[in-house]
Amino acid sequence: KAFQKRAAVLAKQFDRYEPLAGLHINGEASLGENIADYGGVLLGLDALKKTEQYRKGESIGGFTPIQRYFLGYALGWMMQQREESLRSNLLSDVHAPAKWRVLGPLSNVPEFYQAFGIKPGEPMWRPQS
């Protein structure tokens, strides 16, 4: 039951994303991929926490190990997409667009908020459902 409840929350979360005016992500259709992305972020974070680099907590370029983890995840999804392609994907693809494959999962990870000091009302803040 807990999984079903979490899945419903995740589907509703993605339903609210509107990459193009009037076109929302289909949270139910993209749910499997969204769960996989979220799970991947959590597994990667667990792995990071087992490293010496994480335990030392040394900054590189002004970023802590956990900040670099989240930045690396986001950089992996960087891409440009023409509006026509985005529109087509929103109507037919079971994957959320790349930008929301970052925003969605990370907004569900408390460590993300802590790593960057994100507070209510700031652009990356999403109230937990």
Coordinates of C-alpha atoms in Angstrom, one line a residue:
K1 CA 0.0 0.0 0.0
A2 CA 2.8 2.4 0.8
F3 CA 4.3 1.9 -2.7
Q4 CA 0.9 2.5 -4.3
K5 CA 0.4 5.7 -2.3
R6 CA 3.9 6.9 -3.3
A7 CA 3.3 6.1 -6.9
A8 CA 0.0 8.0 -6.9
V9 CA 1.8 11.0 -5.4
L10 CA 4.5 10.8 -8.0
A11 CA 2.0 10.5 -10.9
K12 CA 0.2 13.6 -9.6
Q13 CA 3.5 15.5 -9.2
F14 CA 4.4 14.9 -12.8
D15 CA 0.8 15.7 -14.0
R16 CA 1.3 19.2 -12.6
Y17 CA 4.5 19.9 -14.7
E18 CA 3.6 22.0 -17.8
P19 CA 6.7 22.0 -20.1
L20 CA 4.7 23.8 -22.8
A21 CA 1.7 26.1 -22.2
G22 CA -1.3 23.9 -22.1
L23 CA 0.6 20.7 -22.3
H24 CA 1.4 18.7 -19.1
I25 CA 3.4 15.6 -18.6
N26 CA 1.2 12.5 -18.3
G27 CA 2.2 11.4 -14.9
E28 CA 0.4 8.0 -15.2
A29 CA 2.0 7.2 -18.6
S30 CA 5.5 8.2 -17.4
L31 CA 5.2 6.7 -14.0
G32 CA 7.4 3.7 -14.5
E33 CA 10.2 5.8 -15.8
N34 CA 9.7 8.4 -13.1
I35 CA 9.9 5.7 -10.5
A36 CA 13.1 4.3 -12.1
D37 CA 14.7 7.8 -12.2
Y38 CA 13.8 8.4 -8.5
G39 CA 15.1 5.0 -7.5
G40 CA 18.3 5.5 -9.4
V41 CA 18.9 8.8 -7.7
L42 CA 18.4 7.2 -4.3
L43 CA 20.7 4.2 -5.1
G44 CA 23.4 6.5 -6.4
L45 CA 23.1 8.6 -3.3
D46 CA 23.4 5.5 -1.0
A47 CA 26.5 4.5 -3.0
L48 CA 28.0 8.0 -2.7
K49 CA 27.5 7.9 1.1
K50 CA 29.8 4.8 1.3
T51 CA 32.7 6.5 -0.3
E52 CA 35.8 8.0 1.4
Q53 CA 35.2 11.2 -0.7
Y54 CA 31.8 11.6 0.9
R55 CA 33.1 10.9 4.4
K56 CA 35.9 13.4 4.0
G57 CA 33.4 16.0 2.7
E58 CA 36.1 18.0 1.0
S59 CA 34.9 20.7 -1.4
I60 CA 36.2 20.9 -5.0
G61 CA 35.5 24.0 -6.9
G62 CA 33.4 25.2 -4.0
F63 CA 31.1 22.1 -4.1
T64 CA 30.7 19.4 -1.5
P65 CA 30.7 15.7 -2.6
I66 CA 26.9 15.6 -2.3
Q67 CA 26.4 18.8 -4.3
R68 CA 28.7 17.4 -7.0
Y69 CA 26.6 14.2 -7.0
F70 CA 23.4 16.1 -7.7
L71 CA 25.1 18.4 -10.2
G72 CA 26.5 15.4 -12.0
Y73 CA 23.1 13.8 -12.2
A74 CA 21.6 17.0 -13.7
L75 CA 24.5 17.5 -16.2
G76 CA 23.8 14.0 -17.5
W77 CA 20.4 15.2 -18.6
M78 CA 21.4 18.5 -20.2
M79 CA 20.1 18.8 -23.7
Q80 CA 18.3 21.2 -26.1
Q81 CA 15.0 20.2 -27.6
R82 CA 13.0 22.0 -30.2
E83 CA 9.5 22.9 -29.2
E84 CA 8.0 20.7 -32.0
S85 CA 10.0 17.7 -30.7
L86 CA 9.0 18.5 -27.1
R87 CA 5.4 18.8 -28.1
S88 CA 5.5 15.4 -29.9
N89 CA 7.2 13.7 -27.0
L90 CA 4.7 15.1 -24.5
L91 CA 1.9 13.6 -26.6
S92 CA 3.4 10.2 -27.3
D93 CA 6.5 9.3 -25.1
V94 CA 6.4 7.4 -21.8
H95 CA 9.5 9.4 -20.7
A96 CA 9.2 12.8 -19.1
P97 CA 11.3 15.5 -20.9
A98 CA 14.9 15.6 -19.7
K99 CA 14.6 18.7 -17.6
W100 CA 11.7 17.2 -15.5
R101 CA 13.7 13.9 -15.2
V102 CA 16.0 16.1 -13.1
L103 CA 13.5 18.4 -11.3
G104 CA 11.1 15.6 -10.5
P105 CA 13.3 13.1 -8.7
L106 CA 15.6 15.6 -7.0
S107 CA 12.6 17.5 -5.6
N108 CA 11.7 14.3 -3.7
V109 CA 15.1 13.9 -2.0
P110 CA 15.6 15.7 1.3
E111 CA 19.4 15.6 0.9
F112 CA 19.0 17.7 -2.2
Y113 CA 17.3 20.4 -0.2
Q114 CA 19.9 20.2 2.5
A115 CA 22.9 20.2 0.1
F116 CA 21.9 23.4 -1.5
G117 CA 20.0 25.1 1.5
I118 CA 16.8 25.3 -0.5
K119 CA 14.0 26.9 1.5
P120 CA 10.2 27.2 1.1
G121 CA 9.3 29.7 -1.6
E122 CA 12.5 29.3 -3.6
P123 CA 12.3 28.2 -7.2
M124 CA 13.5 24.6 -6.5
W125 CA 11.2 24.1 -3.5
R126 CA 8.3 21.7 -3.9
P127 CA 6.1 21.1 -0.9
Q128 CA 6.0 17.4 -0.1
S129 CA 2.7 15.7 -0.9

